[in-house]
Amino acid sequence: MRRAQAFRSDFAVDKGEGVGNAEARAATRLKNINLTKLHASYERYIRTVPRHLRSPALRQSWHPVTPDHRSRSSISQWNREIGAWRRRVYLWSNVADSQCGQLSEAVSKGDVDAFLSICERPPAPDTPATYAQLVDPGCTDVALAPVLYKPSWFNGQLTHAGFQTVEESEFVGRAGKVYDSSENPEFRAFYVDYIKSYTDREPPVGGG
């Protein structure tokens, strides 16, 4: 009888640990999701496309659905899911604020073709550069600019096939130019915080 009770007790502990692991995994995945939702591209997306007006036809592109952080998917499967979702969210980095009103109107009418034609239209010349353009001025797609950020305190070599290495000094210098290219105070406030998340240096902003 004692052995049976001990077995049941051990089983309960193992089961409890399993639940704890699942909760920890869900919390970590939710944190990953929330970090992406801090980006200006996600804020622009949800402001332009209310949840109830998202089109199933655009789910794999401009109307991405946040992955379920509570799913029991494997690590590799989760990485694929959140990676695909992030790339779709970052598409909104290439949409100008001046286009959002037109996009909202197309969404409210359920006009997918009109929505896509606006999205594919080149942004206005005064649109601030995207992050991809910050590290690679010739890049027009934020999803196609993989980079390795090299902080000033790191003295070794930092390379990886297919990635561009960006020195901290170069990053800060370009970031200041991106800041100065915008007259939007909200964007500027966001960008100062964005720069400071990478470096302790005072961003060289406001230089004209």
Tab-separated table of C-alpha atoms in Angstrom:
chain	number	residue	atom	x	y	z
A	1	MET	CA	0.000	0.000	0.000
A	2	ARG	CA	2.802	2.395	0.883
A	3	ARG	CA	4.544	1.679	-2.407
A	4	ALA	CA	1.318	2.370	-4.287
A	5	GLN	CA	0.861	5.660	-2.441
A	6	ALA	CA	4.462	6.613	-3.139
A	7	PHE	CA	3.958	5.828	-6.831
A	8	ARG	CA	0.868	8.015	-6.989
A	9	SER	CA	2.738	10.804	-5.190
A	10	ASP	CA	5.688	10.622	-7.600
A	11	PHE	CA	3.325	10.593	-10.554
A	12	ALA	CA	1.611	13.739	-9.286
A	13	VAL	CA	4.958	15.525	-8.925
A	14	ASP	CA	6.016	14.566	-12.454
A	15	LYS	CA	2.695	15.717	-13.814
A	16	GLY	CA	3.015	18.996	-11.951
A	17	GLU	CA	6.498	19.574	-13.347
A	18	GLY	CA	5.164	18.925	-16.822
A	19	VAL	CA	2.533	21.601	-16.362
A	20	GLY	CA	5.180	23.967	-15.044
A	21	ASN	CA	7.379	23.363	-18.077
A	22	ALA	CA	4.451	24.014	-20.388
A	23	GLU	CA	3.684	27.267	-18.582
A	24	ALA	CA	7.317	28.362	-18.769
A	25	ARG	CA	7.428	27.553	-22.480
A	26	ALA	CA	4.216	29.493	-23.087
A	27	ALA	CA	5.549	32.475	-21.118
A	28	THR	CA	8.768	32.527	-23.148
A	29	ARG	CA	6.883	32.323	-26.421
A	30	LEU	CA	4.500	35.066	-25.357
A	31	LYS	CA	7.501	37.261	-24.573
A	32	ASN	CA	8.839	36.617	-28.088
A	33	ILE	CA	5.493	37.658	-29.525
A	34	ASN	CA	5.229	40.794	-27.401
A	35	LEU	CA	8.711	41.941	-28.405
A	36	THR	CA	7.619	41.916	-32.038
A	37	LYS	CA	4.422	43.751	-31.141
A	38	LEU	CA	6.528	46.630	-29.822
A	39	HIS	CA	7.674	47.409	-33.355
A	40	ALA	CA	6.186	50.369	-35.174
A	41	SER	CA	5.293	48.042	-38.055
A	42	TYR	CA	2.914	46.042	-35.843
A	43	GLU	CA	1.342	49.203	-34.417
A	44	ARG	CA	0.759	50.439	-37.973
A	45	TYR	CA	-0.757	47.086	-38.927
A	46	ILE	CA	-3.313	46.861	-36.112
A	47	ARG	CA	-4.196	50.545	-36.474
A	48	THR	CA	-4.928	50.078	-40.172
A	49	VAL	CA	-6.493	46.607	-40.113
A	50	PRO	CA	-8.861	45.931	-37.178
A	51	ARG	CA	-8.935	42.307	-36.103
A	52	HIS	CA	-12.536	41.748	-37.228
A	53	LEU	CA	-11.743	43.022	-40.738
A	54	ARG	CA	-8.738	40.812	-41.441
A	55	SER	CA	-9.075	38.890	-44.676
A	56	PRO	CA	-8.381	35.132	-44.780
A	57	ALA	CA	-7.093	35.663	-48.322
A	58	LEU	CA	-4.285	37.858	-46.952
A	59	ARG	CA	-3.438	35.766	-43.903
A	60	GLN	CA	-0.187	34.574	-45.473
A	61	SER	CA	0.944	38.100	-46.312
A	62	TRP	CA	-0.513	41.410	-45.122
A	63	HIS	CA	-3.021	40.166	-42.519
A	64	PRO	CA	-0.955	37.785	-40.366
A	65	VAL	CA	-2.491	36.035	-37.378
A	66	THR	CA	-0.463	35.939	-34.174
A	67	PRO	CA	0.716	32.378	-33.476
A	68	ASP	CA	-0.708	30.661	-30.399
A	69	HIS	CA	1.946	30.785	-27.684
A	70	ARG	CA	0.105	28.029	-25.795
A	71	SER	CA	0.408	25.509	-28.620
A	72	ARG	CA	2.353	22.307	-27.978
A	73	SER	CA	4.381	22.639	-31.173
A	74	SER	CA	8.036	21.636	-31.165
A	75	ILE	CA	10.813	24.204	-30.924
A	76	SER	CA	11.612	23.968	-34.633
A	77	GLN	CA	7.957	24.232	-35.604
A	78	TRP	CA	7.446	27.208	-33.298
A	79	ASN	CA	10.512	28.948	-34.730
A	80	ARG	CA	9.106	28.516	-38.228
A	81	GLU	CA	5.699	29.830	-37.173
A	82	ILE	CA	6.919	32.912	-35.351
A	83	GLY	CA	9.552	33.592	-38.012
A	84	ALA	CA	6.926	33.590	-40.762
A	85	TRP	CA	4.620	35.780	-38.666
A	86	ARG	CA	7.378	38.297	-37.982
A	87	ARG	CA	8.269	38.569	-41.664
A	88	ARG	CA	4.635	39.335	-42.461
A	89	VAL	CA	4.421	41.915	-39.691
A	90	TYR	CA	7.622	43.564	-40.926
A	91	LEU	CA	6.038	44.033	-44.349
A	92	TRP	CA	4.293	46.975	-42.732
A	93	SER	CA	7.651	48.696	-42.270
A	94	ASN	CA	7.487	49.486	-45.980
A	95	VAL	CA	4.045	51.104	-45.752
A	96	ALA	CA	3.994	54.885	-45.409
A	97	ASP	CA	1.733	56.513	-42.833
A	98	SER	CA	0.171	58.464	-45.695
A	99	GLN	CA	-1.032	55.171	-47.204
A	100	CYS	CA	-2.740	53.891	-44.058
A	101	GLY	CA	-5.919	55.895	-44.587
A	102	GLN	CA	-6.381	54.465	-48.074
A	103	LEU	CA	-5.639	50.976	-46.801
A	104	SER	CA	-8.180	51.335	-43.990
A	105	GLU	CA	-10.818	52.358	-46.509
A	106	ALA	CA	-10.030	49.364	-48.720
A	107	VAL	CA	-10.200	47.060	-45.694
A	108	SER	CA	-13.561	48.446	-44.576
A	109	LYS	CA	-14.937	47.797	-48.069
A	110	GLY	CA	-13.443	44.319	-48.226
A	111	ASP	CA	-11.638	45.268	-51.439
A	112	VAL	CA	-8.608	42.965	-51.447
A	113	ASP	CA	-7.421	44.034	-54.907
A	114	ALA	CA	-7.438	47.719	-53.954
A	115	PHE	CA	-5.642	46.900	-50.713
A	116	LEU	CA	-2.881	45.023	-52.532
A	117	SER	CA	-2.460	47.723	-55.159
A	118	ILE	CA	-1.860	50.294	-52.410
A	119	CYS	CA	0.574	48.029	-50.560
A	120	GLU	CA	2.587	47.440	-53.712
A	121	ARG	CA	2.737	51.143	-54.486
A	122	PRO	CA	6.163	52.701	-53.777
A	123	PRO	CA	6.181	54.699	-50.514
A	124	ALA	CA	6.402	58.466	-50.544
A	125	PRO	CA	9.939	59.865	-50.949
A	126	ASP	CA	9.907	61.402	-47.460
A	127	THR	CA	9.126	58.086	-45.751
A	128	PRO	CA	11.811	57.308	-43.126
A	129	ALA	CA	14.161	54.498	-44.076
A	130	THR	CA	13.358	51.025	-42.815
A	131	TYR	CA	15.724	49.051	-40.617
A	132	ALA	CA	16.874	47.096	-43.667
A	133	GLN	CA	17.780	50.323	-45.427
A	134	LEU	CA	19.569	51.461	-42.290
A	135	VAL	CA	22.058	48.605	-42.512
A	136	ASP	CA	21.940	48.206	-46.289
A	137	PRO	CA	20.801	51.294	-48.256
A	138	GLY	CA	20.301	49.199	-51.387
A	139	CYS	CA	17.828	46.861	-49.722
A	140	THR	CA	14.091	47.328	-50.283
A	141	ASP	CA	12.843	44.319	-48.313
A	142	VAL	CA	13.259	44.250	-44.532
A	143	ALA	CA	13.028	40.457	-44.545
A	144	LEU	CA	16.046	40.164	-46.848
A	145	ALA	CA	18.662	42.025	-44.822
A	146	PRO	CA	20.095	39.601	-42.237
A	147	VAL	CA	22.748	41.361	-40.171
A	148	LEU	CA	25.141	40.739	-37.321
A	149	TYR	CA	25.466	43.666	-34.942
A	150	LYS	CA	29.021	44.098	-33.643
A	151	PRO	CA	29.191	46.165	-30.417
A	152	SER	CA	32.215	48.369	-29.851
A	153	TRP	CA	33.437	46.286	-26.896
A	154	PHE	CA	33.750	43.144	-29.044
A	155	ASN	CA	37.271	42.905	-30.487
A	156	GLY	CA	37.034	39.590	-32.329
A	157	GLN	CA	35.810	38.685	-35.789
A	158	LEU	CA	32.061	38.406	-36.260
A	159	THR	CA	31.031	36.800	-39.522
A	160	HIS	CA	28.452	34.363	-40.806
A	161	ALA	CA	27.643	33.234	-44.329
A	162	GLY	CA	24.874	35.351	-45.831
A	163	PHE	CA	24.973	37.973	-43.065
A	164	GLN	CA	26.270	41.530	-43.153
A	165	THR	CA	28.317	42.657	-40.150
A	166	VAL	CA	27.452	46.147	-38.914
A	167	GLU	CA	29.849	47.953	-36.580
A	168	GLU	CA	28.291	49.863	-33.688
A	169	SER	CA	29.732	53.182	-34.878
A	170	GLU	CA	28.313	52.641	-38.367
A	171	PHE	CA	24.940	51.638	-36.955
A	172	VAL	CA	24.708	54.701	-34.711
A	173	GLY	CA	25.758	57.041	-37.505
A	174	ARG	CA	23.172	55.695	-39.928
A	175	ALA	CA	20.509	55.606	-37.233
A	176	GLY	CA	20.996	59.315	-36.625
A	177	LYS	CA	20.386	60.005	-40.310
A	178	VAL	CA	17.197	57.929	-40.249
A	179	TYR	CA	16.028	59.907	-37.225
A	180	ASP	CA	16.730	63.214	-38.941
A	181	SER	CA	14.896	62.086	-42.083
A	182	SER	CA	11.566	62.068	-40.235
A	183	GLU	CA	9.535	64.987	-38.918
A	184	ASN	CA	7.111	62.700	-37.074
A	185	PRO	CA	7.637	63.278	-33.311
A	186	GLU	CA	6.212	59.853	-32.409
A	187	PHE	CA	8.588	58.140	-34.807
A	188	ARG	CA	11.520	60.145	-33.443
A	189	ALA	CA	10.694	59.259	-29.839
A	190	PHE	CA	10.395	55.592	-30.777
A	191	TYR	CA	13.635	55.678	-32.731
A	192	VAL	CA	15.670	57.164	-29.895
A	193	ASP	CA	14.561	54.270	-27.678
A	194	TYR	CA	15.275	51.861	-30.531
A	195	ILE	CA	18.850	53.123	-30.918
A	196	LYS	CA	19.465	53.031	-27.168
A	197	SER	CA	18.362	49.396	-27.065
A	198	TYR	CA	21.507	48.600	-29.074
A	199	THR	CA	24.080	50.998	-27.686
A	200	ASP	CA	24.935	53.090	-24.637
A	201	ARG	CA	26.139	55.881	-26.880
A	202	GLU	CA	24.104	59.034	-27.152
A	203	PRO	CA	22.457	58.860	-30.594
A	204	PRO	CA	23.788	61.598	-32.921
A	205	VAL	CA	20.326	62.948	-33.647
A	206	GLY	CA	19.140	66.427	-34.451
A	207	GLY	CA	22.139	67.205	-36.574
A	208	GLY	CA	20.024	68.184	-39.561
